[in-house]
Amino acid sequence: MILLPQWTEKAEKRGLDPLGMQNSGVLLYQSLLPGISNVTLRMRYYGYYCWVSETYARRDATSDFEAWRTWVRRAEALYALVSARTGETGVGGIEWANRRLATSGRVIDFEAAASTDPAQERYLRQSLGVFGGAYYSQMAEMNLFTENRHGIQVATKDLGRRAASLFADAIGPDLARLLRQKIVDAKVSLRELDRLQPIAPSQIAEESEERTFYETLLFARSDDASKSGPSRAASLDLILETAFTQEEWPSPEQVRWHLFDPPEPALSSSLETQRLAWEAYQCQDMMQVACAALLAWGIAIINAEAQGKSLTEIRADILTHLETLDEPHPDLSWRALRLGLDPHTFDYAEMWDELTGARGAAADKAISACLLIAALHQRLLDRPDLAAAAAQGLPDRGMAHSLRTEISWLEDREGERIATLIADYMIERIIRRHSHVAMQKLRRQGDYTFLFEQQEGRFVYLAAYQPVATTPRLASAIQFLADIHLLDDDGLTALGLAARDTSR
């Protein structure tokens, strides 16, 4: 089974993960919300695609992949037009659909837009649309889709067909026939778009078997749930807990920070285990942001001279700056620095905002980054439960760098004065590390992601870098819960409270 996104062309990824640290956090959050991704934006797509697959299979389907791709692309283009007509968001091709609605007459012919012809204004460039680029891998994770022997993605016999049937029942036979015919025709009138409004993402009926099915699927309450389902369910339960506490529709940032500290009253043991994994992820993301801030400082030092600087000169500049500081004192050891911080009262959120914000001098942010790293180091030492969660979810050796690999490096030299230690860390773990990571990307992927390059023994500036947090699928998960009426602007709905009670 091929679960990789299917694109028509490779996207440029300049500067992405310049220190090779983000991937450790990405792998962790993927295990915490399997079946949902940052680009699966609406819950109802899961039922719609199952219906699209079953409808294709029942109308003299062939094993020709091109015919299947045409069917999927037309179904997506039509869905975008219906969604644009009803003011929806989170739908693939919605910008194209809004433009077509603004310029078209009473009938919209979308055959060319749904083709793969690059000469046409396509609703999306991806070969198999948002289905292949985003949804298929996640629906396969949930046992809704698989791949047949001809390489065509098909709804599974159990869950997939059940989802297709419930979507069809929800919109009714007359609308299902119209929807099928419009995909075949690749042409739709404005009046027909209005008739098709009940298929839109926000139109899942509150009292419907379709809605109940989605809730059962997300919270892994059926016997045929995937092995990864309980992890997703636990994370969704934690989002419900956040909404219950906040008494509002929570943002991803609110969820992150709500899960960062053990709550009162205590959670159940299973939910606390999942919360600890999220806390470990947040610590990992803070570590990679802190290291990115150090990279930004290194780039600023390199950029101070048009001809660049050698490693010796970079290290000397770092030491010169650190030796002038009163706080932290350059003669302190790393051990003394971390012991002098209270990891429980340290303002992680404020430091996070400073490092990810656009304002502030790179050198000042670098010092804040060092304090954050020291606080994270001490937090793990003070919290065996958190250290265990980090050990389970993050690598501590090999090519991948993470919170654990960096702390391990610091622990080996924590008796040294911090001015020397930080200067060496900058050279070994930041400057050289970026050069290595960028070279590997160039060799393996053909992507040129160097932020500085070596010329005759000197590092020469190419581009600046702003620390970027990873995006752990929370926005999509929150929207899914809203789509099935568990969340609204006031927090948990009656259905959300019932779902929370079920998981307690």
XYZ file of N, CA and C in Angstrom, residues 226-458:
699
model
N -8.700 1.127 14.245
C -7.295 0.841 13.962
C -6.501 0.756 15.263
N -5.315 0.147 15.174
C -4.470 0.001 16.362
C -4.047 1.350 16.924
N -3.944 2.350 16.058
C -3.518 3.680 16.508
C -4.683 4.512 17.039
N -5.900 3.985 16.920
C -7.083 4.737 17.329
C -7.080 5.214 18.765
N -6.703 4.386 19.744
C -6.718 4.842 21.141
C -5.851 6.072 21.396
N -4.730 6.199 20.702
C -3.894 7.388 20.891
C -4.614 8.625 20.397
N -5.238 8.537 19.221
C -6.003 9.666 18.706
C -7.141 10.016 19.663
N -7.842 8.989 20.138
C -8.975 9.213 21.031
C -8.535 9.931 22.304
N -7.406 9.512 22.865
C -6.918 10.144 24.092
C -6.579 11.612 23.859
N -5.979 11.922 22.705
C -5.661 13.324 22.400
C -6.931 14.144 22.217
N -7.919 13.577 21.557
C -9.190 14.291 21.384
C -9.874 14.501 22.732
N -9.776 13.513 23.621
C -10.326 13.686 24.968
C -9.636 14.832 25.698
N -8.333 14.972 25.486
C -7.594 16.072 26.126
C -8.002 17.426 25.556
N -8.334 17.459 24.273
C -8.848 18.702 23.684
C -10.201 19.051 24.308
N -11.043 18.034 24.512
C -12.334 18.275 25.170
C -12.119 18.787 26.588
N -11.126 18.244 27.290
C -10.825 18.715 28.644
C -10.401 20.175 28.629
N -9.602 20.537 27.625
C -9.167 21.929 27.494
C -10.369 22.841 27.256
N -11.247 22.445 26.342
C -12.440 23.247 26.046
C -13.332 23.370 27.267
N -13.443 22.299 28.037
C -14.257 22.310 29.257
C -13.692 23.307 30.265
N -12.374 23.319 30.415
C -11.725 24.228 31.365
C -11.769 25.676 30.889
N -11.502 25.881 29.588
C -11.444 27.233 29.036
C -12.826 27.840 28.827
N -13.830 26.996 28.695
C -15.206 27.417 28.415
C -15.297 28.240 27.135
N -14.530 27.801 26.124
C -14.573 28.426 24.812
C -13.963 27.460 23.796
N -14.136 27.806 22.527
C -13.494 27.049 21.457
C -11.985 27.240 21.632
N -11.219 26.210 21.976
C -9.804 26.412 22.273
C -8.969 26.560 21.011
N -7.948 27.373 21.081
C -6.987 27.482 19.993
C -5.918 26.407 20.176
N -5.174 26.073 19.121
C -4.066 25.124 19.299
C -3.080 25.562 20.373
N -2.804 26.873 20.464
C -1.885 27.361 21.487
C -2.439 27.111 22.886
N -3.740 27.324 23.071
C -4.344 27.071 24.375
C -4.239 25.597 24.750
N -4.444 24.725 23.781
C -4.325 23.295 24.055
C -2.898 22.945 24.432
N -1.926 23.468 23.679
C -0.514 23.209 23.991
C -0.192 23.529 25.451
N -0.549 24.739 25.854
C -0.155 25.180 27.188
C -1.016 24.567 28.274
N -2.261 24.252 27.969
C -3.105 23.576 28.960
C -2.556 22.191 29.287
N -1.966 21.532 28.285
C -1.431 20.185 28.483
C 0.009 20.188 28.977
N 0.578 21.366 29.203
C 1.991 21.455 29.557
C 2.248 21.149 31.026
N 1.275 21.359 31.881
C 1.445 21.101 33.315
C 0.398 20.109 33.797
N 0.740 19.267 34.765
C -0.252 18.336 35.325
C -1.432 19.108 35.911
N -2.649 18.726 35.566
C -3.812 19.495 36.005
C -4.308 19.082 37.395
N -5.131 19.931 37.940
C -5.871 19.615 39.161
C -7.353 19.762 38.872
N -8.189 18.761 39.135
C -7.831 17.439 39.668
C -7.097 16.596 38.634
N -6.450 15.548 39.107
C -5.643 14.699 38.235
C -6.506 13.986 37.208
N -5.922 13.738 36.051
C -6.596 12.985 34.997
C -6.530 11.496 35.303
N -7.301 10.725 34.564
C -7.187 9.273 34.656
C -5.788 8.863 34.211
N -5.364 7.675 34.576
C -3.989 7.256 34.282
C -3.717 7.231 32.777
N -4.693 6.788 31.978
C -4.473 6.725 30.528
C -4.372 8.107 29.919
N -5.230 9.024 30.379
C -5.162 10.389 29.847
C -3.914 11.114 30.334
N -3.480 10.832 31.563
C -2.262 11.468 32.060
C -1.047 10.983 31.264
N -1.043 9.721 30.877
C 0.044 9.214 30.037
C 0.091 9.957 28.714
N -1.085 10.203 28.123
C -1.141 10.931 26.861
C -0.764 12.397 27.064
N -1.205 12.984 28.176
C -0.846 14.383 28.447
C 0.658 14.531 28.601
N 1.281 13.574 29.268
C 2.737 13.612 29.426
C 3.442 13.566 28.076
N 2.895 12.778 27.153
C 3.483 12.728 25.813
C 3.370 14.081 25.128
N 2.237 14.774 25.313
C 2.081 16.112 24.750
C 3.026 17.106 25.436
N 3.230 16.957 26.737
C 4.175 17.835 27.434
C 5.584 17.615 26.896
N 5.948 16.342 26.662
C 7.267 16.042 26.092
C 7.400 16.652 24.707
N 6.319 16.584 23.907
C 6.347 17.223 22.584
C 6.569 18.722 22.703
N 5.870 19.368 23.643
C 6.013 20.816 23.801
C 7.425 21.182 24.234
N 8.012 20.369 25.101
C 9.409 20.608 25.492
C 10.333 20.460 24.293
N 10.087 19.442 23.484
C 10.887 19.242 22.274
C 10.755 20.429 21.331
N 9.531 20.943 21.153
C 9.340 22.061 20.237
C 10.000 23.327 20.762
N 9.974 23.504 22.081
C 10.670 24.654 22.659
C 12.177 24.529 22.476
N 12.691 23.301 22.589
C 14.123 23.109 22.384
C 14.518 23.432 20.947
N 13.737 22.975 19.974
C 14.103 23.258 18.582
C 13.949 24.739 18.253
N 12.988 25.410 18.869
C 12.852 26.851 18.670
C 14.041 27.588 19.294
N 14.473 27.132 20.474
C 15.628 27.755 21.122
C 16.888 27.579 20.273
N 17.074 26.382 19.736
C 18.243 26.145 18.885
C 18.155 26.971 17.608
N 16.939 27.137 17.091
C 16.760 27.976 15.902
C 17.117 29.430 16.203
N 16.827 29.887 17.423
C 17.208 31.250 17.812
C 18.732 31.384 17.873
N 19.407 30.330 18.313
C 20.872 30.344 18.302
C 21.400 30.373 16.868
N 20.728 29.651 15.984
C 21.101 29.686 14.568
C 20.940 31.102 14.006
N 19.835 31.756 14.360
C 19.608 33.121 13.890
C 20.722 34.053 14.368
N 21.212 33.839 15.582
C 22.328 34.636 16.097
C 23.595 34.341 15.299
N 23.854 33.069 15.051
C 25.027 32.709 14.259
C 24.993 33.330 12.875
N 23.818 33.346 12.256
C 23.676 33.960 10.930
C 23.942 35.456 11.002
N 23.436 36.093 12.066
C 23.668 37.540 12.232
C 25.158 37.838 12.385
N 25.880 37.001 13.104
C 27.331 37.192 13.262
C 28.031 37.049 11.916
N 27.642 36.042 11.160
C 28.230 35.826 9.831
C 27.941 37.014 8.918
N 26.745 37.539 9.018
C 26.301 38.624 8.139
C 26.940 39.967 8.487
N 27.633 40.035 9.618
C 28.254 41.304 10.027
C 29.405 41.703 9.109
N 29.956 40.758 8.376
C 31.048 41.037 7.441
C 30.657 40.542 6.062
N 30.816 41.392 5.047
C 30.421 41.019 3.687
C 31.170 39.788 3.189
N 32.424 39.632 3.607
C 33.215 38.487 3.169
C 33.015 37.266 4.056
N 32.097 37.379 5.039
C 31.824 36.268 5.932
C 32.861 36.135 7.024
N 32.768 35.037 7.768
C 33.687 34.834 8.882
C 34.084 33.366 8.967
N 35.260 33.136 9.513
C 35.729 31.777 9.745
C 35.119 31.262 11.046
N 35.218 29.951 11.265
C 34.716 29.386 12.510
C 35.423 29.998 13.710
N 36.709 30.223 13.593
C 37.474 30.829 14.691
C 36.940 32.224 15.006
N 36.658 32.993 13.970
C 36.135 34.351 14.179
C 34.727 34.325 14.749
N 33.908 33.403 14.288
C 32.543 33.283 14.825
C 32.593 32.950 16.310
N 33.427 31.978 16.663
C 33.538 31.585 18.069
C 34.050 32.754 18.916
N 35.011 33.480 18.390
C 35.557 34.624 19.131
C 34.492 35.685 19.369
N 33.657 35.945 18.364
C 32.571 36.930 18.513
C 31.565 36.479 19.569
N 31.263 35.189 19.575
C 30.324 34.656 20.568
C 30.894 34.827 21.971
N 32.157 34.452 22.150
C 32.791 34.587 23.462
C 32.852 36.043 23.913
N 33.201 36.930 23.012
C 33.285 38.354 23.349
C 31.954 38.868 23.876
N 30.864 38.478 23.202
C 29.550 38.931 23.649
C 29.209 38.328 25.007
N 29.420 37.036 25.180
C 29.058 36.366 26.423
C 29.860 36.884 27.605
N 31.121 37.241 27.372
C 31.966 37.725 28.467
C 31.511 39.080 28.996
N 30.739 39.821 28.236
C 30.277 41.145 28.680
C 28.998 41.079 29.508
N 28.392 39.912 29.605
C 27.095 39.796 30.269
C 27.217 39.790 31.784
N 26.253 40.422 32.424
C 26.129 40.315 33.879
C 25.211 39.156 34.255
N 24.240 38.905 33.381
C 23.255 37.857 33.641
C 22.928 37.130 32.346
N 23.208 35.834 32.263
C 23.906 35.016 33.268
C 25.407 35.317 33.254
N 26.035 35.179 34.398
C 27.462 35.483 34.500
C 28.251 34.459 33.697
N 29.206 34.899 32.893
C 29.923 33.973 32.007
C 30.748 32.917 32.732
N 31.061 33.164 34.025
C 31.886 32.204 34.768
C 31.055 31.118 35.443
N 29.743 31.266 35.410
C 28.896 30.201 35.942
C 29.076 28.933 35.122
N 28.941 27.794 35.789
C 28.906 26.538 35.046
C 27.481 26.310 34.550
N 27.349 25.432 33.564
C 25.993 25.100 33.088
C 25.181 24.475 34.225
N 25.827 23.664 35.063
C 25.119 23.054 36.183
C 24.583 24.140 37.112
N 25.398 25.122 37.410
C 24.964 26.199 38.302
C 23.840 27.013 37.670
N 23.928 27.207 36.354
C 22.887 27.975 35.670
C 21.546 27.265 35.769
N 21.510 25.965 35.466
C 20.220 25.261 35.495
C 19.688 25.123 36.919
N 20.592 24.908 37.888
C 20.141 24.794 39.279
C 19.628 26.121 39.820
N 20.055 27.216 39.226
C 19.598 28.533 39.662
C 18.246 28.925 39.105
N 17.699 28.102 38.220
C 16.375 28.357 37.646
C 15.348 27.434 38.277
N 14.158 27.954 38.530
C 13.058 27.118 39.022
C 12.254 26.662 37.799
N 12.357 25.405 37.424
C 11.680 24.949 36.200
C 10.168 24.917 36.308
N 9.650 25.078 37.511
C 8.199 25.047 37.703
C 7.572 26.436 37.580
N 8.348 27.477 37.930
C 7.823 28.843 37.836
C 8.386 29.597 36.632
N 9.342 29.003 35.940
C 9.926 29.636 34.757
C 8.821 29.955 33.752
N 8.860 31.151 33.162
C 7.796 31.571 32.241
C 8.110 31.076 30.826
N 7.791 29.823 30.581
C 8.059 29.220 29.280
C 7.273 29.917 28.168
N 6.021 30.250 28.450
C 5.176 30.853 27.421
C 5.709 32.218 26.986
N 6.156 33.005 27.951
C 6.716 34.323 27.610
C 7.977 34.160 26.767
N 8.824 33.214 27.157
C 10.048 32.973 26.404
C 9.729 32.475 24.999
N 8.726 31.622 24.900
C 8.264 31.109 23.604
C 7.835 32.254 22.699
N 7.049 33.169 23.261
C 6.575 34.314 22.474
C 7.741 35.185 22.012
N 8.727 35.365 22.877
C 9.891 36.182 22.515
C 10.667 35.539 21.362
N 10.915 34.244 21.449
C 11.758 33.578 20.459
C 11.060 33.400 19.122
N 9.754 33.221 19.131
C 9.027 33.045 17.868
C 8.528 34.363 17.290
N 8.670 35.462 18.053
C 8.249 36.762 17.557
C 9.297 37.380 16.656
N 8.866 38.358 15.878
C 9.763 38.988 14.901
C 10.644 40.065 15.522
N 10.243 40.579 16.669
C 10.990 41.679 17.267
C 12.124 41.179 18.154
N 13.134 42.029 18.341
C 14.230 41.712 19.237
C 15.519 41.421 18.504
N 16.631 41.768 19.130
C 17.944 41.513 18.547
C 18.286 40.043 18.652
N 18.977 39.542 17.643
C 19.318 38.115 17.600
C 20.175 37.712 18.793
N 21.097 38.568 19.188
C 21.970 38.244 20.318
C 21.192 38.151 21.620
N 20.227 39.057 21.826
C 19.415 39.030 23.037
C 18.539 37.776 23.066
N 17.971 37.434 21.915
C 17.149 36.232 21.842
C 17.985 34.976 22.104
N 19.235 35.010 21.683
C 20.094 33.847 21.894
C 20.323 33.600 23.382
N 20.479 34.663 24.159
C 20.654 34.509 25.600
C 19.382 33.950 26.225
N 18.233 34.456 25.782
C 16.959 33.920 26.271
C 16.825 32.447 25.910
N 17.288 32.089 24.719
C 17.235 30.696 24.283
C 18.062 29.807 25.206
N 19.230 30.290 25.617
C 20.077 29.512 26.524
C 19.393 29.305 27.873
N 18.726 30.331 28.370
C 17.993 30.203 29.628
C 16.849 29.199 29.493
N 16.159 29.242 28.357
C 15.071 28.297 28.121
C 15.606 26.869 28.088
N 16.708 26.644 27.409
C 17.295 25.305 27.341
C 17.677 24.826 28.740
N 18.251 25.720 29.549
C 18.627 25.349 30.917
C 17.400 24.981 31.744
N 16.311 25.734 31.575
C 15.079 25.436 32.309
C 14.491 24.097 31.880
N 14.521 23.816 30.569
C 14.028 22.527 30.077
C 14.882 21.383 30.608
N 16.196 21.598 30.645
C 17.105 20.596 31.178
C 16.741 20.274 32.632
N 16.563 21.297 33.437
C 16.242 21.088 34.841
C 14.850 20.487 35.010
N 13.919 20.858 34.156
C 12.558 20.323 34.242
C 12.582 18.802 34.080
N 13.339 18.326 33.114
C 13.412 16.882 32.909
C 14.110 16.177 34.076
N 15.117 16.838 34.662
C 15.789 16.229 35.808
C 14.878 16.166 37.031
N 14.025 17.160 37.190
C 13.116 17.207 38.343
C 11.883 16.337 38.163
N 11.600 15.953 36.907
C 10.360 15.244 36.616
C 10.649 13.891 35.947
N 10.839 12.835 36.743
C 11.084 11.521 36.152
C 9.972 11.060 35.220
N 8.730 11.442 35.521
C 7.616 11.040 34.658
C 7.733 11.689 33.280
N 8.128 12.961 33.249
C 8.318 13.654 31.979
C 9.532 13.100 31.244
N 10.601 12.822 31.984
C 11.794 12.259 31.357
C 11.487 10.909 30.723
N 10.643 10.123 31.375
C 10.264 8.826 30.818
C 9.443 8.992 29.551
N 8.537 9.964 29.540
C 7.727 10.226 28.345
C 8.610 10.690 27.196
N 9.593 11.544 27.500
C 10.520 11.997 26.467
C 11.361 10.839 25.941
N 11.779 9.959 26.848
C 12.585 8.803 26.438
C 11.793 7.877 25.523
N 10.500 7.787 25.746
C 9.673 6.909 24.922
C 9.393 7.512 23.551
N 9.280 8.832 23.493
C 8.839 9.454 22.246
C 9.904 10.134 21.418
N 11.102 10.356 21.981
C 12.131 11.128 21.276
C 13.437 10.352 21.191
N 14.171 10.479 20.074
C 15.449 9.776 19.935
C 16.540 10.431 20.773
N 17.529 9.618 21.185
C 18.651 10.184 21.939
C 19.992 9.895 21.275
N 19.943 9.330 20.071
C 21.199 9.051 19.361
C 20.901 8.962 17.866
N 21.958 8.788 17.101
C 21.804 8.666 15.662
C 21.783 10.026 14.989
N 21.295 10.050 13.756
C 21.289 11.278 12.968
C 20.238 12.278 13.437
N 19.131 11.783 13.998
C 18.061 12.680 14.439
C 18.475 13.410 15.712
N 18.251 14.709 15.750
C 18.539 15.501 16.943
C 17.232 15.853 17.634
N 17.279 15.929 18.949
C 16.062 16.168 19.715
C 16.414 16.807 21.047
N 15.411 17.069 21.837
C 15.587 17.546 23.206
C 16.586 16.666 23.953
N 16.486 15.359 23.784
C 17.333 14.426 24.520
C 18.785 14.465 24.049
N 19.006 14.546 22.751
C 20.390 14.576 22.266
C 21.099 15.845 22.715
N 20.384 16.960 22.721
C 21.015 18.226 23.108
C 21.307 18.266 24.602
N 20.372 17.775 25.407
C 20.606 17.742 26.850
C 21.752 16.790 27.186
N 21.823 15.693 26.461
C 22.919 14.751 26.685
C 24.270 15.413 26.420
N 24.360 16.212 25.358
C 25.603 16.912 25.038
C 25.957 17.900 26.150
N 24.963 18.615 26.631
C 25.197 19.607 27.682
C 25.605 18.941 28.993
N 24.984 17.813 29.316
C 25.300 17.130 30.569
C 26.756 16.651 30.592
N 27.266 16.249 29.452
C 28.635 15.766 29.390
C 29.648 16.857 29.718
N 29.238 18.130 29.569
C 30.180 19.233 29.785
C 29.631 20.284 30.753
N 28.696 19.874 31.590
C 27.985 20.879 32.381
C 28.821 21.499 33.494
N 30.004 20.979 33.748
C 30.871 21.609 34.743
C 31.659 22.778 34.190
N 31.663 22.961 32.885
C 32.425 24.041 32.261
C 31.709 25.389 32.414
N 32.475 26.466 32.355
C 31.865 27.805 32.391
C 31.012 27.988 31.143
N 29.892 28.683 31.317
C 28.910 28.718 30.235
C 29.393 29.496 29.018
N 30.278 30.482 29.206
C 30.762 31.233 28.041
C 31.462 30.290 27.068
N 32.313 29.419 27.591
C 33.026 28.471 26.735
C 32.081 27.411 26.188
N 31.229 26.897 27.054
C 30.313 25.827 26.640
C 29.371 26.298 25.537
N 28.779 27.486 25.689
C 27.833 27.980 24.692
C 28.539 28.276 23.372
N 29.752 28.805 23.452
C 30.506 29.076 22.225
C 30.773 27.773 21.466
N 31.182 26.736 22.203
C 31.427 25.446 21.556
C 30.125 24.837 21.027
N 29.046 24.983 21.797
C 27.750 24.467 21.353
C 27.329 25.144 20.049
N 27.508 26.440 19.972
C 27.156 27.185 18.758
C 27.931 26.670 17.545
N 29.208 26.402 17.727
C 30.025 25.948 16.600
C 29.666 24.516 16.212
N 29.620 23.621 17.205
C 29.445 22.202 16.919
C 27.997 21.828 16.588
N 27.049 22.348 17.363
C 25.651 21.889 17.257
C 24.773 22.819 16.421
N 25.275 23.998 16.096
C 24.460 24.950 15.332
C 25.087 25.222 13.958
N 26.253 25.816 13.918
C 26.867 26.196 12.636
C 27.200 24.953 11.804
N 27.981 24.054 12.389
C 28.355 22.858 11.644
C 27.145 21.964 11.364
N 26.248 21.922 12.321
C 25.059 21.085 12.142
C 24.224 21.562 10.957
N 24.011 22.861 10.840
C 23.229 23.353 9.703
C 23.911 23.015 8.385
N 25.212 23.185 8.317
C 25.923 22.858 7.081
C 25.744 21.383 6.720
N 25.780 20.521 7.733
C 25.616 19.080 7.482
C 24.204 18.762 7.008
N 23.208 19.319 7.702
C 21.808 19.053 7.338
C 21.515 19.549 5.925
N 21.959 20.760 5.606
C 21.713 21.320 4.277
C 22.399 20.499 3.191
N 23.594 19.998 3.477
C 24.302 19.174 2.495
C 23.563 17.861 2.256
N 23.022 17.265 3.306
C 22.266 16.019 3.150
C 21.003 16.240 2.316
N 20.336 17.373 2.518
C 19.137 17.679 1.727
C 19.483 17.897 0.260
N 20.636 18.524 0.035
C 21.071 18.755 -1.342
C 21.374 17.428 -2.033
N 22.036 16.527 -1.331
C 22.401 15.246 -1.925
C 21.201 14.351 -2.155
N 20.296 14.291 -1.184
C 19.200 13.323 -1.228
C 17.955 13.848 -1.939
N 17.692 15.150 -1.798
C 16.441 15.702 -2.326
C 16.649 16.728 -3.431
N 17.873 17.201 -3.600
C 18.113 18.236 -4.587
C 17.638 19.602 -4.159
N 17.342 19.781 -2.864
C 16.874 21.068 -2.341
C 18.064 21.855 -1.775
N 18.199 23.099 -2.206
C 19.283 23.946 -1.707
C 18.747 24.774 -0.549
N 19.046 24.334 0.685
C 18.482 24.971 1.870
C 19.524 25.670 2.737
N 20.723 25.887 2.181
C 21.777 26.544 2.952
C 21.374 27.978 3.309
N 21.540 28.336 4.573
C 21.337 29.711 5.023
C 22.660 30.479 5.025
N 23.741 29.750 5.001
C 25.080 30.299 4.765
C 25.893 29.191 4.107
N 26.933 29.584 3.402
C 27.757 28.577 2.731
C 29.229 28.880 2.939
N 30.055 27.852 2.782
C 31.493 28.007 2.960
C 32.163 28.395 1.652
N 32.994 29.407 1.741
C 33.799 29.841 0.602
C 35.213 30.105 1.092
N 36.121 29.227 0.686
C 37.534 29.367 1.053
C 37.721 29.489 2.565
N 37.045 28.597 3.300
C 37.219 28.548 4.741
C 36.421 29.570 5.522
N 35.599 30.360 4.832
C 34.782 31.362 5.515
C 33.309 31.063 5.272
